[in-house]
Amino acid sequence: MKLNIVTTESAKASESKAYALFFVKQSIQFSKVLTEAGSAQVETVLKGMKDGPFEDLELLEIDGSNTIFVDAAKERGLSALDHLRMAAYRLAGRAMKKQIACVSLFLADAADEQFKAILHGLHYAEYKFDAYKSKQKPNFQVTYEIVAGDRAGAFKKIAEEVAFENKAVVLAKNLINTCAADLYPAEFVQNAKTIAKYTPGLTVKVRDMKQLEKEGFMGHVTVGKGSSHEPYMITLDYKPTKRTSKDHLVIVGKGLTFDTGGLCLKPPKSMPEMISDMSGAATALAAIQAIATLKLPIHVSAVCCLAENAIGNKSVLPGDIFKAKNGKTVMVDNTDAEGRLVLSDGLAEAGEIGATHIVDLATLTGAMVRALGYAVAGFFSNDDDLALKVINCGEACCEKFWSMPLEEEYADALKDKFADLKNTGSDAGAIAAALFLQEFVPENTAWAHWDIAGTAFTTKKWKYTEYGATGFGVQTLIELAREMSQTN
Ligand code: BES
Ligand code: ZN
Ligand code: ZN
């Protein structure tokens, strides 16, 4: 996609050019758009439709006038900004399909966040994952001419930021969609090293299984030892030269490159989806790449907890007990509850490197999928301020978060007869998992745990994803770092 941000419209309508009119209610004045379009043809069409049901306009193309009308308020349940994203996403899809070389968007009256939303929608439409197809077909290249009036300068800066954010979203999606035979822990490490090499200010530290064992990171060892692909923990660090915040945000990501369930084997039906069980780690890696590229003035680290939960003659056995990094002993009641075990190490590492704030994200429980479905991520937090920021930053990025309780009444169910803890708890599976993680959160640290099991990967069309990784969380993490850098 090519973007031209111009002050006034630069060319007249031609066969290869279309006008896109966004009906952003209240914010972009309908009449103003009309004047700027300046096309008699457009005016005639619009006049004829004036009394019509504009609410029902989804994406309408009037043959002959090459005008695409986009009603930005359509989908049920989406915010105004997400309507804009969806509208732009569909517009771009239509333009690519119809092979329209240039589309003019009249956005001089759009607010910054509206422009940002439209750009994200355009970018989303470009994504496809065809690495495994025998024949790859490149997208038709559309140029978007953004008629920005006196906002051109501001819009150019926003466009650059959105391009960085989108690059991170694409990175996360590609990693998540890649099958486990090609993306195993060591391969993920290679990706992280390459990203660190080409991102100024980003450093990387890698621990292999021997090192993990030596330092007592036994969650990784316990989960990963059954696989021919050894586990790794990666710590990425971004320390800006100029900091406006004293906070140190550490993002911890569950990175199960595949989750068979281990000896407590999963049923086959939904197992292929478990290529996405490293979504937390991929999202953390992608987010820190963007945060460093955007040079946000806050110290951010990312800990990727990588392992493959496989069956082998060294696999952990149900009933086995190990000692976690913080000294607590854990009985492995169910080998399929493996995410929380590697995350216990990730949380310990976050503490060791001095986190003031931790966000861990993980495709952690099927229970969360049943509770909130695919559109909303449930999260848990021990800090009200951080919790509010998560919700607000999510809203700004069109990602929905719902606060869940760390219900202490269920904590007793995690007690084991022999060990301090066991890795499964009460009927409330998502809460039990969060309570388990809480046992490993370093003292005096603000912490939020995002369970993205429902939102990270979709098997049916959802918003701007046909099938596969959604990239959920990347933008909220970037926004959270941005927000934290501004409020402390
Ligand atoms: N990776 C799964 C959770 C998951 C389920 C992610 C569906 C995405 C979609 C996790 O490791 C798991 O298997 N959790 C178990 C825990 C249970 C054994 C306590 C679950 O949710 O069934
Ligand atoms: Zn599992
Ligand atoms: Zn898992």
Short mmCIF file of C-alpha atoms and ligand atoms in Angstrom, two decimals:
data_model
loop_
_atom_site.label_atom_id
_atom_site.label_comp_id
_atom_site.label_asym_id
_atom_site.label_seq_id
_atom_site.Cartn_x
_atom_site.Cartn_y
_atom_site.Cartn_z
CA MET A 1 0.00 0.00 0.00
CA LYS A 2 1.20 3.43 -0.85
CA LEU A 3 0.13 6.47 1.08
CA ASN A 4 0.13 10.02 -0.25
CA ILE A 5 -0.82 12.61 2.28
CA VAL A 6 -1.74 15.79 0.47
CA THR A 7 -3.26 19.11 1.41
CA THR A 8 -5.78 19.23 -1.43
CA GLU A 9 -7.01 16.73 -3.92
CA SER A 10 -4.39 16.25 -6.58
CA ALA A 11 -6.09 14.64 -9.56
CA LYS A 12 -9.46 14.39 -11.20
CA ALA A 13 -11.46 11.20 -11.19
CA SER A 14 -10.42 8.65 -13.72
CA GLU A 15 -11.08 4.98 -14.33
CA SER A 16 -8.29 4.03 -12.00
CA LYS A 17 -9.28 6.40 -9.26
CA ALA A 18 -12.07 6.23 -6.73
CA TYR A 19 -13.35 8.58 -4.09
CA ALA A 20 -13.98 7.26 -0.64
CA LEU A 21 -16.39 9.19 1.47
CA PHE A 22 -16.48 8.28 5.11
CA PHE A 23 -19.73 9.04 6.83
CA VAL A 24 -18.23 9.54 10.23
CA LYS A 25 -21.23 10.74 12.07
CA GLN A 26 -20.84 14.05 13.80
CA SER A 27 -17.13 14.30 13.21
CA ILE A 28 -16.60 14.58 9.48
CA GLN A 29 -19.22 16.93 8.18
CA PHE A 30 -21.20 15.39 5.40
CA SER A 31 -21.60 18.67 3.52
CA LYS A 32 -17.92 19.50 3.81
CA VAL A 33 -16.95 16.15 2.38
CA LEU A 34 -19.32 16.77 -0.47
CA THR A 35 -17.81 20.14 -1.25
CA GLU A 36 -14.33 18.77 -1.15
CA ALA A 37 -15.24 15.90 -3.41
CA GLY A 38 -16.46 18.52 -5.78
CA SER A 39 -17.78 16.07 -8.26
CA ALA A 40 -21.15 16.77 -9.79
CA GLN A 41 -21.62 13.08 -10.21
CA VAL A 42 -21.10 12.45 -6.55
CA GLU A 43 -23.48 15.23 -5.65
CA THR A 44 -26.22 13.82 -7.82
CA VAL A 45 -25.86 10.41 -6.31
CA LEU A 46 -25.81 11.74 -2.80
CA LYS A 47 -28.81 13.98 -3.39
CA GLY A 48 -30.79 11.00 -4.52
CA MET A 49 -29.87 9.19 -1.37
CA LYS A 50 -30.36 12.03 1.04
CA ASP A 51 -33.57 10.75 2.53
CA GLY A 52 -32.43 7.19 2.28
CA PRO A 53 -31.50 4.93 5.14
CA PHE A 54 -27.87 5.87 5.58
CA GLU A 55 -27.64 3.52 8.54
CA ASP A 56 -28.00 0.69 6.11
CA LEU A 57 -25.14 1.78 3.93
CA GLU A 58 -22.36 -0.65 4.42
CA LEU A 59 -20.04 -0.27 1.54
CA LEU A 60 -21.67 0.93 -1.55
CA GLU A 61 -20.09 1.36 -4.88
CA ILE A 62 -21.94 3.30 -7.53
CA ASP A 63 -20.92 2.00 -10.89
CA GLY A 64 -19.83 4.73 -13.18
CA SER A 65 -19.07 7.30 -10.53
CA ASN A 66 -16.26 5.32 -8.94
CA THR A 67 -17.37 6.55 -5.59
CA ILE A 68 -17.19 4.33 -2.59
CA PHE A 69 -19.51 5.32 0.20
CA VAL A 70 -18.45 4.05 3.52
CA ASP A 71 -20.84 4.18 6.38
CA ALA A 72 -18.60 4.01 9.35
CA ALA A 73 -21.28 3.03 11.85
CA LYS A 74 -22.48 -0.45 11.20
CA GLU A 75 -21.23 -3.44 13.16
CA ARG A 76 -23.00 -4.22 16.37
CA GLY A 77 -20.90 -3.96 19.50
CA LEU A 78 -17.94 -2.16 17.99
CA SER A 79 -16.77 1.24 19.12
CA ALA A 80 -16.92 4.28 16.81
CA LEU A 81 -13.19 3.91 16.16
CA ASP A 82 -13.54 0.25 15.33
CA HIS A 83 -16.34 1.07 12.90
CA LEU A 84 -13.87 3.30 11.13
CA ARG A 85 -11.26 0.55 11.08
CA MET A 86 -13.78 -1.89 9.67
CA ALA A 87 -14.93 0.60 7.08
CA ALA A 88 -11.38 1.25 5.92
CA TYR A 89 -10.62 -2.47 5.97
CA ARG A 90 -13.57 -3.21 3.69
CA LEU A 91 -12.82 -0.23 1.49
CA ALA A 92 -9.26 -1.46 0.96
CA GLY A 93 -10.47 -4.99 0.26
CA ARG A 94 -12.85 -3.65 -2.36
CA ALA A 95 -10.21 -1.41 -3.93
CA MET A 96 -7.74 -4.30 -4.21
CA LYS A 97 -10.33 -6.64 -5.63
CA LYS A 98 -11.52 -4.06 -8.17
CA GLN A 99 -7.90 -3.11 -8.90
CA ILE A 100 -8.44 0.58 -8.33
CA ALA A 101 -4.99 2.13 -8.53
CA CYS A 102 -5.77 5.20 -6.47
CA VAL A 103 -8.37 5.97 -3.83
CA SER A 104 -8.85 9.47 -2.46
CA LEU A 105 -9.99 9.75 1.12
CA PHE A 106 -11.30 13.10 2.28
CA LEU A 107 -10.18 13.28 5.87
CA ALA A 108 -9.33 16.91 6.58
CA ASP A 109 -11.93 16.92 9.36
CA ALA A 110 -10.88 13.66 10.93
CA ALA A 111 -9.45 13.71 14.44
CA ASP A 112 -6.04 12.12 14.99
CA GLU A 113 -7.45 8.93 16.47
CA GLN A 114 -9.97 8.64 13.64
CA PHE A 115 -7.24 8.95 11.05
CA LYS A 116 -5.22 6.39 12.96
CA ALA A 117 -8.14 3.98 13.00
CA ILE A 118 -8.68 4.36 9.26
CA LEU A 119 -5.00 3.68 8.60
CA HIS A 120 -5.03 0.58 10.76
CA GLY A 121 -8.03 -0.67 8.79
CA LEU A 122 -6.21 -0.12 5.49
CA HIS A 123 -3.15 -1.95 6.79
CA TYR A 124 -5.18 -4.88 8.10
CA ALA A 125 -6.61 -5.45 4.64
CA GLU A 126 -3.14 -6.00 3.23
CA TYR A 127 -2.32 -8.90 5.54
CA LYS A 128 -2.34 -12.40 4.23
CA PHE A 129 -0.48 -15.48 5.29
CA ASP A 130 0.29 -17.52 2.20
CA ALA A 131 3.78 -18.75 3.10
CA TYR A 132 2.61 -22.35 2.80
CA LYS A 133 0.69 -21.97 -0.47
CA SER A 134 2.40 -23.46 -3.49
CA LYS A 135 1.53 -20.34 -5.47
CA GLN A 136 1.68 -16.90 -3.91
CA LYS A 137 -0.22 -14.01 -5.39
CA PRO A 138 0.90 -10.53 -4.38
CA ASN A 139 -1.78 -8.00 -3.43
CA PHE A 140 -2.82 -5.43 -5.99
CA GLN A 141 -1.06 -2.21 -4.99
CA VAL A 142 -3.47 0.58 -4.16
CA THR A 143 -2.34 4.14 -3.55
CA TYR A 144 -4.34 6.00 -0.95
CA GLU A 145 -4.42 9.71 -1.39
CA ILE A 146 -5.28 11.23 1.95
CA VAL A 147 -6.71 14.68 1.43
CA ALA A 148 -5.68 16.18 4.74
CA GLY A 149 -5.99 19.97 4.35
CA ASP A 150 -3.99 21.70 7.06
CA ARG A 151 -3.60 18.43 8.99
CA ALA A 152 -1.07 17.02 6.52
CA GLY A 153 1.93 17.49 8.82
CA ALA A 154 0.30 15.82 11.82
CA PHE A 155 -1.10 13.03 9.64
CA LYS A 156 2.33 12.20 8.23
CA LYS A 157 3.67 11.62 11.73
CA ILE A 158 0.67 9.47 12.63
CA ALA A 159 1.06 7.47 9.43
CA GLU A 160 4.66 6.70 10.29
CA GLU A 161 3.71 5.54 13.79
CA VAL A 162 0.88 3.39 12.50
CA ALA A 163 3.25 1.79 9.97
CA PHE A 164 5.58 0.77 12.83
CA GLU A 165 2.67 -0.54 14.86
CA ASN A 166 1.36 -2.48 11.91
CA LYS A 167 4.79 -3.96 11.25
CA ALA A 168 4.71 -5.33 14.79
CA VAL A 169 1.19 -6.71 14.33
CA VAL A 170 2.31 -8.46 11.13
CA LEU A 171 5.36 -9.88 12.91
CA ALA A 172 3.21 -11.32 15.70
CA LYS A 173 0.70 -12.77 13.24
CA ASN A 174 3.38 -14.39 11.09
CA LEU A 175 5.03 -16.01 14.08
CA ILE A 176 1.71 -17.24 15.44
CA ASN A 177 0.51 -18.61 12.10
CA THR A 178 3.75 -20.48 11.37
CA CYS A 179 3.38 -24.17 12.12
CA ALA A 180 5.22 -25.76 15.01
CA ALA A 181 7.52 -27.83 12.80
CA ASP A 182 8.99 -24.56 11.53
CA LEU A 183 8.69 -22.42 14.64
CA TYR A 184 10.09 -24.32 17.61
CA PRO A 185 11.76 -22.59 20.58
CA ALA A 186 15.26 -22.37 19.03
CA GLU A 187 13.78 -20.89 15.85
CA PHE A 188 11.84 -18.31 17.87
CA VAL A 189 15.15 -17.42 19.52
CA GLN A 190 16.71 -16.83 16.10
CA ASN A 191 13.84 -14.51 15.20
CA ALA A 192 14.27 -12.57 18.44
CA LYS A 193 18.02 -12.26 17.89
CA THR A 194 17.51 -10.94 14.37
CA ILE A 195 14.93 -8.42 15.56
CA ALA A 196 17.24 -7.24 18.36
CA LYS A 197 20.10 -6.91 15.88
CA TYR A 198 18.12 -4.62 13.60
CA THR A 199 16.34 -2.61 16.30
CA PRO A 200 18.61 0.05 17.80
CA GLY A 201 18.48 0.11 21.59
CA LEU A 202 17.17 -3.43 21.94
CA THR A 203 19.35 -6.06 23.60
CA VAL A 204 18.71 -9.77 23.95
CA LYS A 205 19.73 -12.41 26.46
CA VAL A 206 19.02 -16.09 25.85
CA ARG A 207 19.06 -18.97 28.32
CA ASP A 208 19.10 -22.54 27.02
CA MET A 209 17.93 -25.56 29.00
CA LYS A 210 21.29 -26.14 30.67
CA GLN A 211 21.43 -22.55 31.84
CA LEU A 212 17.79 -22.55 32.91
CA GLU A 213 18.38 -25.65 35.00
CA LYS A 214 21.54 -24.18 36.51
CA GLU A 215 19.69 -21.04 37.59
CA GLY A 216 16.65 -22.89 38.89
CA PHE A 217 14.13 -21.87 36.22
CA MET A 218 12.52 -25.28 36.59
CA GLY A 219 9.14 -24.39 35.08
CA HIS A 220 10.71 -24.29 31.63
CA VAL A 221 12.70 -27.45 32.24
CA THR A 222 9.67 -29.34 33.56
CA VAL A 223 7.48 -28.41 30.59
CA GLY A 224 10.10 -28.54 27.86
CA LYS A 225 12.15 -31.61 28.72
CA GLY A 226 9.80 -34.06 27.00
CA SER A 227 10.37 -32.52 23.59
CA SER A 228 13.23 -32.96 21.13
CA HIS A 229 13.11 -29.16 20.87
CA GLU A 230 14.69 -27.76 24.02
CA PRO A 231 13.12 -24.85 25.93
CA TYR A 232 14.55 -21.34 26.04
CA MET A 233 13.90 -18.15 27.92
CA ILE A 234 14.58 -14.88 26.13
CA THR A 235 14.91 -11.53 27.87
CA LEU A 236 14.79 -8.49 25.62
CA ASP A 237 15.60 -5.12 27.06
CA TYR A 238 14.89 -1.64 25.76
CA LYS A 239 16.28 1.22 27.80
CA PRO A 240 15.75 4.61 26.15
CA THR A 241 18.40 7.27 26.41
CA LYS A 242 15.79 9.73 27.61
CA ARG A 243 13.21 8.53 30.12
CA THR A 244 10.12 10.42 31.22
CA SER A 245 9.03 7.66 33.57
CA LYS A 246 10.72 5.86 36.46
CA ASP A 247 8.66 2.77 35.74
CA HIS A 248 10.08 -0.40 34.33
CA LEU A 249 7.45 -2.35 32.43
CA VAL A 250 8.19 -6.02 31.89
CA ILE A 251 6.04 -7.95 29.43
CA VAL A 252 6.05 -11.70 30.01
CA GLY A 253 4.73 -13.94 27.24
CA LYS A 254 3.71 -17.59 27.22
CA GLY A 255 5.59 -19.16 24.33
CA LEU A 256 4.43 -22.73 23.88
CA THR A 257 5.41 -23.30 20.26
CA PHE A 258 3.04 -26.26 20.46
CA ASP A 259 0.84 -27.64 23.19
CA THR A 260 -0.13 -31.28 22.76
CA GLY A 261 -1.23 -31.29 26.39
CA GLY A 262 1.70 -33.57 27.19
CA LEU A 263 0.84 -36.94 28.72
CA CYS A 264 -2.58 -35.47 29.58
CA LEU A 265 -3.05 -35.40 25.83
CA LYS A 266 -5.52 -32.98 24.29
CA PRO A 267 -8.35 -34.28 22.10
CA PRO A 268 -7.47 -34.00 18.40
CA LYS A 269 -10.31 -31.69 17.32
CA SER A 270 -8.86 -28.38 18.42
CA MET A 271 -5.23 -29.42 18.64
CA PRO A 272 -4.04 -27.80 15.38
CA GLU A 273 -4.94 -24.43 16.92
CA MET A 274 -2.23 -25.02 19.47
CA ILE A 275 0.30 -23.62 17.01
CA SER A 276 -0.98 -20.36 18.50
CA ASP A 277 0.02 -21.23 22.06
CA MET A 278 3.06 -18.99 21.69
CA SER A 279 0.87 -15.94 21.02
CA GLY A 280 1.85 -14.31 24.31
CA ALA A 281 5.56 -14.51 23.51
CA ALA A 282 5.06 -13.40 19.90
CA THR A 283 2.95 -10.45 21.06
CA ALA A 284 5.57 -9.47 23.66
CA LEU A 285 8.37 -9.64 21.08
CA ALA A 286 6.39 -7.66 18.52
CA ALA A 287 5.37 -5.02 21.04
CA ILE A 288 8.89 -4.39 22.32
CA GLN A 289 10.15 -4.13 18.77
CA ALA A 290 7.63 -1.36 18.09
CA ILE A 291 8.20 0.34 21.45
CA ALA A 292 11.94 0.50 20.73
CA THR A 293 11.41 1.63 17.13
CA LEU A 294 9.05 4.35 18.30
CA LYS A 295 11.66 5.30 20.91
CA LEU A 296 9.05 5.58 23.67
CA PRO A 297 10.67 7.21 26.72
CA ILE A 298 10.14 4.33 29.16
CA HIS A 299 12.19 1.29 30.18
CA VAL A 300 10.52 -1.84 28.80
CA SER A 301 11.63 -5.47 28.81
CA ALA A 302 10.06 -8.58 27.34
CA VAL A 303 10.48 -12.10 28.65
CA CYS A 304 9.52 -14.86 26.23
CA CYS A 305 8.97 -18.25 27.88
CA LEU A 306 9.52 -20.81 25.14
CA ALA A 307 8.93 -24.53 25.25
CA GLU A 308 7.13 -27.27 23.38
CA ASN A 309 4.70 -29.35 25.43
CA ALA A 310 5.27 -32.72 23.83
CA ILE A 311 5.18 -36.39 24.64
CA GLY A 312 8.53 -38.13 24.96
CA ASN A 313 10.26 -40.54 27.26
CA LYS A 314 11.44 -37.61 29.35
CA SER A 315 8.06 -35.87 29.57
CA VAL A 316 6.93 -34.68 32.96
CA LEU A 317 4.63 -37.21 34.63
CA PRO A 318 1.42 -36.25 36.40
CA GLY A 319 2.26 -36.19 40.08
CA ASP A 320 5.83 -35.04 39.56
CA ILE A 321 6.97 -32.24 41.86
CA PHE A 322 9.47 -29.52 41.02
CA LYS A 323 10.85 -26.49 42.82
CA ALA A 324 10.09 -23.19 41.07
CA LYS A 325 12.51 -20.29 40.86
CA ASN A 326 11.00 -18.52 43.90
CA GLY A 327 11.42 -21.66 46.02
CA LYS A 328 7.79 -22.82 46.02
CA THR A 329 7.24 -26.48 45.20
CA VAL A 330 4.66 -27.43 42.58
CA MET A 331 2.97 -30.76 41.87
CA VAL A 332 2.09 -31.19 38.21
CA ASP A 333 -1.50 -32.33 38.52
CA ASN A 334 -2.23 -31.92 34.83
CA THR A 335 0.50 -31.69 32.19
CA ASP A 336 -1.83 -29.64 29.99
CA ALA A 337 -1.77 -26.78 32.50
CA GLU A 338 1.80 -26.05 31.36
CA GLY A 339 1.57 -22.34 30.53
CA ARG A 340 1.46 -21.29 34.18
CA LEU A 341 4.61 -23.34 34.86
CA VAL A 342 6.79 -21.56 32.30
CA LEU A 343 5.22 -18.25 33.33
CA SER A 344 6.33 -18.83 36.95
CA ASP A 345 9.89 -18.49 35.61
CA GLY A 346 8.98 -15.49 33.46
CA LEU A 347 7.53 -13.69 36.49
CA ALA A 348 10.64 -14.52 38.54
CA GLU A 349 12.86 -13.16 35.77
CA ALA A 350 10.76 -9.97 35.64
CA GLY A 351 11.46 -9.53 39.37
CA GLU A 352 15.18 -10.18 38.93
CA ILE A 353 15.51 -7.47 36.31
CA GLY A 354 13.70 -4.94 38.51
CA ALA A 355 10.17 -4.71 37.13
CA THR A 356 7.92 -2.12 38.72
CA HIS A 357 5.04 -3.24 36.47
CA ILE A 358 4.48 -6.65 34.91
CA VAL A 359 2.02 -7.57 32.21
CA ASP A 360 1.96 -11.25 31.43
CA LEU A 361 -0.03 -12.49 28.49
CA ALA A 362 -0.90 -16.03 27.68
CA THR A 363 -3.25 -18.27 25.78
CA LEU A 364 -3.77 -19.80 29.18
CA THR A 365 -7.18 -21.39 29.62
CA GLY A 366 -10.04 -22.87 27.68
CA ALA A 367 -12.14 -21.62 30.59
CA MET A 368 -11.50 -18.03 29.51
CA VAL A 369 -12.68 -18.87 25.99
CA ARG A 370 -15.89 -20.23 27.45
CA ALA A 371 -16.32 -17.23 29.78
CA LEU A 372 -15.70 -14.35 27.37
CA GLY A 373 -15.48 -15.87 23.88
CA TYR A 374 -13.28 -14.63 21.09
CA ALA A 375 -13.94 -10.87 21.23
CA VAL A 376 -12.94 -9.96 24.77
CA ALA A 377 -9.80 -10.79 26.72
CA GLY A 378 -10.18 -11.34 30.43
CA PHE A 379 -7.51 -9.92 32.65
CA PHE A 380 -6.60 -9.99 36.33
CA SER A 381 -4.65 -7.37 38.23
CA ASN A 382 -3.39 -6.61 41.72
CA ASP A 383 -3.25 -2.88 40.95
CA ASP A 384 -6.27 -0.69 40.19
CA ASP A 385 -4.29 1.97 38.36
CA LEU A 386 -2.69 -0.57 36.02
CA ALA A 387 -6.07 -2.26 35.51
CA LEU A 388 -7.68 1.01 34.45
CA LYS A 389 -4.82 1.73 32.08
CA VAL A 390 -5.22 -1.70 30.47
CA ILE A 391 -8.91 -1.09 29.82
CA ASN A 392 -8.41 2.46 28.52
CA CYS A 393 -5.43 1.62 26.34
CA GLY A 394 -7.33 -1.37 24.97
CA GLU A 395 -10.27 0.85 24.12
CA ALA A 396 -8.01 3.30 22.28
CA CYS A 397 -6.73 0.37 20.17
CA CYS A 398 -10.11 -1.30 19.61
CA GLU A 399 -9.12 -4.23 21.82
CA LYS A 400 -11.61 -5.22 24.51
CA PHE A 401 -10.54 -6.19 28.00
CA TRP A 402 -12.70 -7.28 30.90
CA SER A 403 -11.49 -7.24 34.48
CA MET A 404 -11.83 -10.58 36.30
CA PRO A 405 -11.56 -11.25 40.04
CA LEU A 406 -8.55 -12.75 41.78
CA GLU A 407 -11.03 -14.56 44.02
CA GLU A 408 -9.17 -15.70 47.12
CA GLU A 409 -11.97 -18.10 48.06
CA TYR A 410 -10.70 -20.36 45.30
CA ALA A 411 -7.05 -20.20 46.35
CA ASP A 412 -7.26 -23.17 48.72
CA ALA A 413 -8.03 -25.45 45.79
CA LEU A 414 -4.46 -24.91 44.56
CA LYS A 415 -2.99 -26.43 47.73
CA ASP A 416 -1.38 -29.83 47.34
CA LYS A 417 -1.00 -32.63 49.87
CA PHE A 418 2.75 -33.03 49.32
CA ALA A 419 3.92 -29.87 47.53
CA ASP A 420 3.15 -26.21 48.30
CA LEU A 421 0.95 -25.91 45.24
CA LYS A 422 -0.53 -27.92 42.40
CA ASN A 423 -1.04 -26.58 38.92
CA THR A 424 -4.81 -27.00 38.70
CA GLY A 425 -7.43 -25.60 41.00
CA SER A 426 -11.12 -24.86 41.24
CA ASP A 427 -13.90 -25.12 38.66
CA ALA A 428 -13.26 -21.49 37.77
CA GLY A 429 -10.32 -22.44 35.57
CA ALA A 430 -9.24 -19.00 34.41
CA ILE A 431 -9.32 -17.64 37.95
CA ALA A 432 -7.43 -20.65 39.30
CA ALA A 433 -4.72 -20.08 36.69
CA ALA A 434 -4.45 -16.41 37.65
CA LEU A 435 -4.29 -17.26 41.36
CA PHE A 436 -1.54 -19.74 40.59
CA LEU A 437 0.45 -17.07 38.73
CA GLN A 438 -0.07 -14.63 41.59
CA GLU A 439 1.99 -16.97 43.79
CA PHE A 440 4.99 -16.08 41.62
CA VAL A 441 4.54 -12.34 41.23
CA PRO A 442 7.50 -10.54 42.84
CA GLU A 443 6.64 -8.51 45.93
CA ASN A 444 5.53 -4.88 45.59
CA THR A 445 5.06 -5.15 41.87
CA ALA A 446 2.00 -4.00 39.95
CA TRP A 447 0.89 -6.94 37.83
CA ALA A 448 -1.72 -7.69 35.22
CA HIS A 449 -2.32 -11.09 33.68
CA TRP A 450 -4.07 -11.17 30.29
CA ASP A 451 -5.66 -14.45 29.29
CA ILE A 452 -5.77 -14.16 25.49
CA ALA A 453 -6.82 -17.77 24.78
CA GLY A 454 -9.99 -16.58 23.05
CA THR A 455 -8.73 -13.48 21.29
CA ALA A 456 -5.31 -14.42 19.91
CA PHE A 457 -6.42 -16.79 17.17
CA THR A 458 -9.69 -17.09 15.32
CA THR A 459 -11.06 -20.05 13.41
CA LYS A 460 -13.84 -18.01 11.85
CA LYS A 461 -13.94 -14.55 10.31
CA TRP A 462 -13.70 -11.95 13.06
CA LYS A 463 -13.35 -8.26 12.35
CA TYR A 464 -10.24 -7.91 10.21
CA THR A 465 -9.08 -11.52 10.37
CA GLU A 466 -10.36 -14.27 8.09
CA TYR A 467 -8.68 -17.15 9.91
CA GLY A 468 -5.66 -17.39 12.16
CA ALA A 469 -3.72 -14.98 14.34
CA THR A 470 -5.46 -11.70 15.13
CA GLY A 471 -2.46 -9.83 16.52
CA PHE A 472 -4.57 -9.03 19.59
CA GLY A 473 -2.64 -7.26 22.32
CA VAL A 474 0.25 -5.84 20.32
CA GLN A 475 -1.30 -2.41 20.01
CA THR A 476 -2.58 -2.27 23.58
CA LEU A 477 0.90 -3.08 24.89
CA ILE A 478 2.41 -0.30 22.78
CA GLU A 479 -0.29 2.08 23.94
CA LEU A 480 0.24 1.05 27.56
CA ALA A 481 3.96 1.81 27.30
CA ARG A 482 3.08 5.15 25.68
CA GLU A 483 0.56 5.96 28.39
CA MET A 484 2.89 4.92 31.23
CA SER A 485 5.65 7.05 29.77
CA GLN A 486 3.33 10.05 29.89
CA THR A 487 1.75 9.63 33.29
CA ASN A 488 4.71 9.06 35.58
N1 BES B 1 -3.07 -23.72 25.72
C1 BES B 1 -4.13 -24.16 26.53
C2 BES B 1 -5.28 -23.18 26.64
C3 BES B 1 -6.04 -22.84 25.38
C4 BES B 1 -7.26 -23.42 25.12
C5 BES B 1 -5.56 -21.88 24.51
C6 BES B 1 -7.96 -23.08 23.98
C7 BES B 1 -6.27 -21.53 23.36
C8 BES B 1 -7.47 -22.13 23.11
C9 BES B 1 -3.62 -24.44 27.95
O1 BES B 1 -2.31 -24.83 28.06
C10 BES B 1 -4.46 -25.54 28.49
O2 BES B 1 -4.44 -26.59 27.93
N2 BES B 1 -5.17 -25.26 29.57
C11 BES B 1 -6.01 -26.24 30.19
C12 BES B 1 -5.85 -26.14 31.68
C13 BES B 1 -6.53 -27.23 32.45
C14 BES B 1 -5.85 -28.55 32.18
C15 BES B 1 -6.47 -26.90 33.92
C16 BES B 1 -7.45 -25.95 29.78
O3 BES B 1 -7.83 -24.79 29.72
O4 BES B 1 -8.17 -26.89 29.48
ZN ZN B 2 -2.02 -26.94 27.84
ZN ZN B 3 -1.01 -24.17 26.54
#
